[in-house]
Amino acid sequence: MTRASGIVVHLLTLGPGAGPSPLPAFKPPPPYNPAGGAADDLLNLLAWGVSAAGVAGLLILGISMAIQLNRGVPGEMGDHFRGAVFVAMGCVLGATAGPLVMFFGDLGL
């Protein structure tokens, strides 16, 4: 009997817990997440897009108000106010999308 096989036989006769295990330690697998960080990246991209669209909407609204003032057409303030409300509603909806998704979680989808 060789020296190496004698050590293995000795460790086997001592039983478990008698010495260091030759097997690597068991690590549980990470939780299942098929999307990884893709959902967060998509939310960040959409939030940036909503911010850019809000700024662009306010710029377009201001330009149209300036053109109307330059033309001297009175009584068109209702259209501008409606445009400002639509831009504000879009910004609020886009700003609350991220926190709502974080609050409800992945919903098991």
Coordinates of C-alpha atoms in Angstrom, one line a residue:
M1 CA 0.0 0.0 0.0
T2 CA 1.3 3.4 -1.0
R3 CA 1.5 6.4 1.4
A4 CA -1.2 8.3 -0.5
S5 CA -3.7 5.5 -0.4
G6 CA -2.9 4.9 3.3
I7 CA -3.9 8.6 4.1
V8 CA -7.2 8.2 2.2
V9 CA -8.0 5.0 4.0
H10 CA -7.1 6.7 7.3
L11 CA -9.4 9.7 6.6
L12 CA -12.2 7.4 5.6
T13 CA -12.0 5.4 8.8
L14 CA -12.2 8.5 10.9
G15 CA -15.5 9.5 9.4
P16 CA -16.9 12.9 8.5
G17 CA -15.7 15.9 10.4
A18 CA -12.5 14.3 11.4
G19 CA -10.4 16.3 9.0
P20 CA -10.6 18.8 6.2
S21 CA -12.8 17.8 3.3
P22 CA -11.1 17.3 0.0
L23 CA -14.2 18.7 -1.7
P24 CA -14.8 22.4 -2.2
A25 CA -17.2 24.2 0.0
F26 CA -20.8 24.3 -1.3
K27 CA -22.1 27.7 -2.3
P28 CA -25.8 28.1 -3.0
P29 CA -26.6 29.5 -6.4
P30 CA -27.7 33.1 -6.7
P31 CA -31.4 33.8 -7.0
Y32 CA -32.9 33.4 -10.4
N33 CA -33.0 36.7 -12.3
P34 CA -33.3 36.3 -16.0
A35 CA -33.1 40.0 -16.8
G36 CA -30.1 40.8 -14.6
G37 CA -29.7 44.6 -14.5
A38 CA -31.4 45.1 -17.9
A39 CA -34.7 46.4 -16.3
D40 CA -32.8 49.0 -14.3
D41 CA -30.9 50.1 -17.4
L42 CA -34.2 50.4 -19.4
L43 CA -35.8 52.4 -16.6
N44 CA -32.8 54.8 -16.5
L45 CA -32.9 55.2 -20.2
L46 CA -36.7 55.9 -20.2
A47 CA -36.3 58.4 -17.4
W48 CA -33.6 60.2 -19.3
G49 CA -35.9 60.2 -22.4
V50 CA -38.8 61.6 -20.5
S51 CA -36.7 64.4 -19.1
A52 CA -35.4 65.2 -22.5
A53 CA -38.9 65.2 -24.0
G54 CA -40.2 67.4 -21.2
V55 CA -37.5 70.0 -21.9
A56 CA -38.1 69.8 -25.6
G57 CA -41.8 70.2 -25.0
L58 CA -41.3 73.3 -22.9
L59 CA -39.0 74.8 -25.5
I60 CA -41.4 74.1 -28.4
L61 CA -44.2 75.6 -26.3
G62 CA -42.1 78.7 -25.6
I63 CA -41.2 79.1 -29.3
S64 CA -44.8 78.9 -30.3
M65 CA -45.8 81.5 -27.7
A66 CA -43.1 83.8 -29.0
I67 CA -44.2 83.3 -32.6
Q68 CA -47.8 84.1 -31.6
L69 CA -46.7 87.2 -29.8
N70 CA -44.7 88.3 -32.8
R71 CA -47.7 87.8 -35.1
G72 CA -49.9 89.8 -32.8
V73 CA -52.7 87.2 -32.6
P74 CA -54.5 87.6 -29.3
G75 CA -56.7 85.0 -27.6
E76 CA -54.6 81.9 -28.3
M77 CA -53.6 81.4 -24.7
G78 CA -55.9 78.4 -24.2
D79 CA -53.8 76.4 -26.7
H80 CA -50.6 77.2 -24.9
F81 CA -52.0 76.5 -21.5
R82 CA -53.3 73.1 -22.8
G83 CA -49.9 72.4 -24.2
A84 CA -48.2 73.2 -20.9
V85 CA -50.6 70.9 -19.0
F86 CA -49.9 68.0 -21.4
V87 CA -46.1 68.5 -21.1
A88 CA -46.5 68.6 -17.2
M89 CA -48.7 65.5 -17.2
G90 CA -46.2 63.6 -19.3
C91 CA -43.3 64.6 -17.1
V92 CA -45.2 63.6 -13.9
L93 CA -46.2 60.3 -15.4
G94 CA -42.6 59.6 -16.5
A95 CA -41.1 60.6 -13.2
T96 CA -43.4 58.3 -11.2
A97 CA -42.9 55.2 -13.5
G98 CA -39.5 54.3 -11.9
P99 CA -40.6 54.5 -8.3
L100 CA -43.8 52.6 -9.1
V101 CA -41.9 49.8 -10.6
M102 CA -39.5 49.7 -7.7
F103 CA -42.4 49.6 -5.2
F104 CA -44.3 46.8 -6.9
G105 CA -41.1 44.8 -7.7
D106 CA -40.9 42.4 -10.6
L107 CA -44.4 41.0 -10.0
G108 CA -43.0 37.5 -10.8
L109 CA -43.0 38.1 -14.5

